[in-house]
XYZ file of C-alpha atoms in Angstrom:
407
model
C 16.050 -14.272 80.415
C 14.152 -14.676 76.975
C 10.393 -15.639 77.198
C 7.679 -16.045 74.647
C 4.027 -15.259 74.355
C 2.344 -18.810 75.065
C 0.805 -20.429 72.126
C -2.157 -21.525 74.661
C -3.068 -17.725 74.995
C -5.883 -16.073 73.379
C -6.522 -12.067 73.281
C -9.905 -11.113 73.467
C -12.359 -8.133 74.988
C -15.432 -7.915 77.060
C -15.880 -4.237 76.638
C -13.957 -2.311 73.792
C -13.198 0.678 76.241
C -12.005 -1.573 79.036
C -8.683 -2.886 77.526
C -7.870 -6.494 76.672
C -7.889 -9.726 78.388
C -5.325 -12.394 78.098
C -6.330 -15.963 78.696
C -4.410 -18.843 79.037
C -7.292 -21.498 77.988
C -5.271 -24.436 78.839
C -5.046 -23.475 82.527
C -7.815 -21.169 82.555
C -6.394 -18.179 83.947
C -7.653 -14.649 82.778
C -5.851 -11.269 83.022
C -6.957 -7.851 82.039
C -4.714 -5.269 80.854
C -5.251 -1.663 79.584
C -4.233 -1.039 76.215
C -1.029 0.882 77.454
C 0.235 -2.194 79.407
C -0.543 -4.489 76.488
C 1.575 -2.292 74.188
C 4.504 -2.360 76.763
C 4.096 -6.053 76.758
C 4.641 -6.139 72.996
C 7.724 -4.057 73.716
C 9.135 -6.172 76.406
C 8.764 -9.465 74.197
C 10.484 -7.670 71.289
C 13.139 -6.479 73.908
C 12.619 -2.692 72.563
C 11.632 -1.103 75.950
C 13.261 2.148 77.035
C 14.342 2.656 80.668
C 11.725 5.255 81.127
C 8.941 2.965 79.853
C 10.343 0.316 82.155
C 10.185 2.473 85.269
C 6.835 3.908 84.845
C 4.465 1.921 86.924
C 1.486 3.691 85.127
C 2.508 1.687 82.009
C 2.244 -1.782 83.991
C -1.260 -2.180 85.440
C -2.680 -6.003 85.624
C -5.852 -6.861 86.864
C -6.210 -10.755 88.079
C -9.271 -12.407 89.276
C -8.671 -13.423 92.837
C -10.394 -17.066 92.387
C -12.245 -19.094 89.964
C -15.927 -18.003 89.345
C -16.781 -21.681 90.333
C -15.989 -20.958 93.852
C -18.913 -18.392 93.718
C -21.044 -20.874 91.626
C -19.567 -24.215 89.716
C -22.151 -23.125 86.948
C -21.020 -19.590 86.405
C -18.709 -17.591 83.957
C -15.251 -19.283 84.437
C -13.703 -16.439 82.434
C -15.101 -13.182 84.008
C -12.933 -10.638 85.979
C -15.195 -9.173 88.373
C -17.489 -7.845 85.610
C -20.829 -6.890 87.278
C -22.693 -6.835 83.837
C -21.561 -10.448 83.299
C -22.077 -12.077 86.670
C -23.425 -10.164 89.377
C -22.528 -12.338 92.602
C -24.984 -11.843 95.545
C -26.693 -13.862 98.293
C -29.423 -14.812 95.988
C -27.240 -16.776 93.451
C -23.718 -17.625 94.897
C -22.212 -19.969 97.689
C -22.615 -18.205 101.040
C -18.924 -19.218 101.834
C -17.695 -16.871 98.875
C -20.200 -14.170 99.877
C -18.918 -14.169 103.342
C -15.366 -14.327 102.399
C -15.633 -11.236 99.613
C -13.610 -13.027 97.141
C -15.115 -10.920 94.424
C -12.572 -8.430 94.493
C -9.919 -8.986 91.882
C -6.070 -8.475 92.591
C -4.409 -5.380 91.110
C -0.833 -5.582 90.109
C 1.255 -2.564 89.092
C 4.994 -2.160 87.915
C 6.707 -3.949 85.376
C 8.616 -6.552 87.472
C 5.404 -7.337 89.312
C 3.151 -7.685 86.347
C 5.967 -9.677 84.290
C 6.488 -11.865 87.303
C 2.759 -12.633 87.642
C 2.525 -13.441 83.950
C 5.456 -15.787 83.868
C 3.817 -17.625 87.175
C 0.472 -17.890 85.472
C 2.217 -19.445 82.105
C 1.128 -16.482 79.712
C 4.654 -15.991 79.057
C 6.956 -19.133 79.159
C 10.730 -19.944 78.699
C 10.671 -23.751 78.258
C 7.906 -25.511 76.353
C 8.962 -28.933 77.909
C 8.430 -27.703 81.450
C 5.498 -26.058 80.634
C 4.054 -29.202 79.219
C 5.266 -31.391 82.164
C 3.073 -28.907 84.332
C -0.128 -30.825 83.079
C -0.172 -33.570 85.112
C -2.313 -34.444 88.060
C -1.313 -33.538 91.614
C 0.635 -36.227 93.543
C -0.716 -34.467 96.746
C -2.831 -31.360 97.617
C 0.285 -29.273 98.103
C 1.999 -30.155 94.753
C 2.699 -26.952 93.162
C 4.665 -28.511 90.318
C 1.626 -29.696 88.684
C -1.788 -28.253 87.556
C -3.806 -30.865 89.098
C -7.694 -31.688 88.212
C -10.391 -29.612 88.813
C -11.328 -31.629 92.063
C -7.889 -30.904 93.168
C -7.970 -27.175 92.484
C -11.188 -26.459 94.027
C -10.022 -28.799 97.049
C -6.832 -26.696 97.464
C -8.936 -23.521 97.503
C -11.192 -24.805 99.890
C -9.244 -26.934 102.391
C -5.963 -24.647 102.273
C -6.663 -21.196 101.243
C -10.036 -20.481 102.565
C -10.496 -23.097 105.178
C -13.868 -24.179 104.146
C -15.365 -27.741 104.237
C -16.084 -29.454 100.927
C -18.816 -31.290 102.500
C -20.518 -27.786 103.249
C -19.404 -26.245 100.127
C -20.856 -28.409 97.347
C -24.415 -28.144 98.639
C -23.968 -24.308 99.124
C -23.485 -23.990 95.294
C -27.260 -25.030 94.722
C -29.104 -24.401 97.973
C -29.544 -22.030 101.217
C -31.942 -22.830 103.946
C -33.069 -25.547 101.470
C -34.281 -23.250 98.729
C -32.591 -23.314 95.388
C -30.422 -20.244 94.540
C -31.106 -18.123 91.563
C -28.248 -19.472 89.488
C -28.104 -21.660 86.533
C -29.011 -24.783 88.732
C -32.484 -23.115 89.076
C -32.691 -22.030 85.364
C -31.268 -25.244 83.775
C -31.114 -27.876 86.082
C -34.419 -27.265 88.165
C -36.293 -26.137 85.010
C -35.304 -29.364 83.160
C -36.354 -31.675 86.176
C -39.526 -29.980 86.595
C -40.632 -30.162 82.814
C -39.463 -33.954 82.641
C -41.355 -35.059 85.639
C -44.426 -32.716 84.871
C -44.895 -34.693 81.771
C -44.959 -38.046 83.706
C -47.720 -39.667 85.987
C -45.738 -40.413 88.837
C -48.449 -40.606 91.450
C -47.705 -43.627 93.736
C -44.409 -44.281 91.881
C -41.897 -45.171 94.031
C -38.523 -43.326 93.380
C -35.224 -43.486 94.907
C -33.304 -40.192 95.026
C -29.310 -41.045 95.542
C -27.267 -38.328 96.949
C -30.512 -36.504 98.212
C -28.803 -33.939 100.431
C -31.417 -31.793 102.278
C -34.082 -33.557 100.398
C -35.085 -30.390 97.974
C -35.675 -32.921 94.622
C -37.248 -35.348 97.030
C -39.644 -32.834 98.179
C -40.661 -31.659 94.568
C -41.325 -35.431 93.726
C -43.393 -36.125 97.074
C -45.546 -33.110 96.293
C -46.302 -34.606 92.567
C -47.549 -37.797 94.743
C -44.878 -40.213 94.356
C -43.110 -42.215 97.420
C -39.355 -41.377 97.670
C -36.721 -42.835 99.466
C -33.657 -40.765 99.783
C -30.136 -41.422 100.789
C -27.163 -39.274 101.697
C -23.651 -39.862 103.472
C -24.179 -36.402 105.516
C -26.585 -37.133 108.506
C -27.207 -33.587 109.184
C -28.646 -33.080 105.427
C -30.751 -36.244 106.277
C -32.139 -34.691 109.400
C -33.198 -31.715 107.416
C -34.806 -33.799 104.777
C -36.726 -35.751 107.261
C -37.921 -32.404 109.178
C -38.533 -30.762 105.777
C -40.767 -33.907 104.447
C -42.634 -34.957 107.335
C -45.640 -33.628 106.254
C -45.913 -36.430 103.517
C -46.169 -39.077 106.462
C -44.856 -42.750 105.344
C -44.419 -41.556 101.642
C -41.046 -40.332 102.670
C -38.267 -42.153 104.217
C -34.441 -40.648 104.338
C -31.502 -43.088 105.067
C -27.722 -42.024 106.221
C -25.178 -43.904 104.239
C -24.152 -44.786 100.695
C -25.518 -47.142 98.301
C -22.267 -49.010 98.022
C -22.396 -49.656 101.808
C -25.570 -51.910 101.560
C -27.871 -49.790 103.243
C -30.896 -50.564 101.387
C -33.103 -53.553 102.978
C -33.550 -56.287 100.414
C -37.352 -55.269 99.908
C -35.933 -52.304 97.871
C -34.395 -54.710 95.208
C -36.118 -54.393 91.932
C -38.573 -52.166 93.469
C -37.987 -48.488 92.157
C -39.801 -47.129 89.133
C -37.327 -44.220 89.061
C -33.829 -43.502 90.278
C -32.414 -39.961 90.567
C -28.607 -39.030 90.380
C -27.599 -35.580 90.023
C -24.229 -34.177 89.916
C -22.505 -37.047 91.318
C -21.497 -39.659 88.722
C -18.378 -37.236 87.897
C -16.752 -38.237 91.454
C -16.951 -42.007 90.228
C -15.053 -41.202 86.929
C -12.442 -39.108 88.391
C -11.790 -39.421 92.041
C -10.563 -36.103 93.807
C -7.847 -38.610 95.313
C -5.315 -39.645 92.523
C -4.293 -42.947 94.411
C -7.778 -44.167 94.346
C -8.912 -46.273 91.256
C -12.132 -45.034 89.606
C -14.867 -47.683 89.010
C -18.235 -46.169 87.848
C -19.358 -49.310 86.791
C -19.453 -50.782 90.194
C -21.581 -48.143 91.488
C -24.065 -48.186 88.530
C -24.111 -51.969 88.803
C -25.359 -51.618 92.583
C -27.880 -48.870 91.564
C -29.250 -51.133 88.858
C -30.253 -53.862 91.570
C -32.816 -51.750 92.834
C -34.337 -50.797 89.666
C -37.501 -52.127 88.385
C -37.382 -54.149 84.997
C -39.115 -51.415 83.265
C -37.920 -48.443 85.539
C -35.700 -45.687 84.498
C -32.486 -44.063 85.897
C -32.283 -40.139 85.552
C -28.918 -38.872 85.714
C -27.974 -35.382 85.432
C -24.193 -34.714 85.162
C -21.949 -31.693 84.202
C -21.481 -31.617 80.281
C -18.536 -33.419 79.460
C -17.676 -31.004 76.566
C -18.824 -27.460 77.656
C -18.533 -27.338 81.507
C -15.704 -25.405 82.681
C -14.975 -23.993 79.033
C -14.565 -20.011 78.817
C -17.470 -18.086 78.018
C -16.046 -15.767 75.255
C -17.387 -13.403 72.739
C -20.334 -10.714 72.760
C -23.093 -11.468 75.183
C -25.556 -12.465 72.673
C -23.117 -14.113 70.192
C -21.048 -16.333 72.430
C -18.155 -18.712 71.606
C -15.672 -21.014 73.296
C -12.485 -22.688 72.912
C -12.260 -26.308 74.132
C -8.802 -27.186 75.296
C -9.357 -30.971 76.139
C -11.739 -33.761 75.845
C -10.270 -37.374 75.318
C -7.044 -36.795 77.163
C -8.059 -35.313 80.526
C -5.786 -33.425 82.921
C -7.984 -30.746 84.546
C -11.568 -32.018 83.477
C -13.196 -34.355 85.646
C -16.395 -35.413 83.364
C -16.220 -38.530 81.263
C -16.572 -38.152 77.375
C -19.855 -39.592 75.977
C -17.942 -42.655 74.743
C -16.482 -43.408 78.330
C -19.912 -42.670 79.904
C -22.038 -44.887 77.140
C -19.530 -47.763 77.799
C -19.933 -47.601 81.503
C -23.688 -47.491 81.041
C -23.666 -50.742 78.880
C -21.135 -52.432 80.984
C -23.163 -51.724 84.194
C -26.295 -53.406 82.359
C -28.110 -50.420 81.116
C -29.256 -48.998 77.845
C -29.804 -45.492 76.797
C -33.231 -44.493 76.053
C -32.607 -40.715 75.827
C -30.143 -38.027 76.274
C -31.022 -34.317 76.646
C -28.921 -31.214 76.720
C -31.042 -28.764 78.745
C -31.257 -25.033 77.857
C -31.973 -22.393 80.242
C -35.248 -21.073 81.082
C -36.189 -17.598 79.250
C -36.463 -15.799 82.621
C -32.670 -16.713 83.258
C -31.879 -13.743 80.602
C -33.540 -10.890 82.773
C -33.414 -12.425 86.463
C -29.999 -13.800 86.354
C -27.365 -13.265 83.570
C -27.875 -12.509 79.912
C -24.563 -13.871 79.205
C -25.396 -17.119 81.290
C -28.512 -17.354 79.243
C -27.256 -17.150 75.678
C -23.918 -19.074 76.645
C -26.051 -22.031 77.877
C -28.471 -21.891 75.014
C -25.656 -22.431 72.794
C -23.235 -24.609 74.762
C -25.046 -26.787 77.330
C -23.742 -26.928 80.766
C -25.380 -30.188 81.489
C -26.242 -33.118 79.754
C -29.087 -35.568 81.160
C -29.200 -39.409 80.385
C -32.397 -41.508 80.975
C -31.338 -45.162 81.323
C -33.292 -48.429 80.865
C -32.577 -51.804 82.280
C -31.028 -54.106 79.977
C -32.732 -57.457 80.414
C -30.644 -60.412 79.305
């Protein structure tokens, strides 16, 4: 059976003394080979292997990352392979579920038959380009192994099938533990920008709506700056934590269980908020985890608009539509990346700039500002040097400040 080296592969190195990494950029799979195995792979493709070379297991050693880095932290390096110099997963910066399950250990494959099978299964080696192209479709259901699916589906499979972790518990655990923010890029980029932005405003006695407030971490910050905050979230347990943590602010805080689409806010709140906050949530309205559900971000955004004052501002923070989930390649201090999809999304779940701009316009907003936040300087030493330099060059989030379009 003849196979070819996939055109979507790139070969790169993290450490010149540590072998080579083969990455299928399109499906985001990364494998580390020592130099001998890499040489043997070339001979296999050229059909020049000797019998001794085929049978010697020392010639065939492949290291595979057991799970995507995003399982540890959604804003971690998606292309690292258990490299502690790149990302040291620990209790301070990673999802507790990943820590508990000790998923940082890579898989080690030995022997020619095993190594070649893994490379075929992971589309590093392919035989039929047509079949390979057909692989890039949304999964028809969670157990559809014939299609790659989008990122929601991939993570959903890992959570619910492989590791039996509730998505409702997992997503907030990427950012917080015990209602304190983890020391990862959520702290050094998202929180850093949030504080800078609102420190530059006088929000004392301003009314702020925090949609998807979770356990009230950001609401608490806004309350401490003198604002009055209403937080809403579909998880009752999170609402209970937010109420308890913010009770010292008295009647300046109110937390409500439910979704804004369900009409849970009283009529008194219409046209009443100076600021409305949405973080890492809008992407689920552009691309639903359920392929049978029709996405309708305009309906959600239009509902939100009802509660904004005429001169109010909608603050939206979302994973970057270009660079989130792209591989962190190159030297630590001189990074580069490869963008494998943008307009025609298969795996990506973030909207393009055109899509998001049109959704804002159709929903009755105008864009007042766009930011691409950079990491705080202390990220370099306190968390990850590679993360600092990559996110400085290639933003992981973008922030939209919207105003209400008045006819």
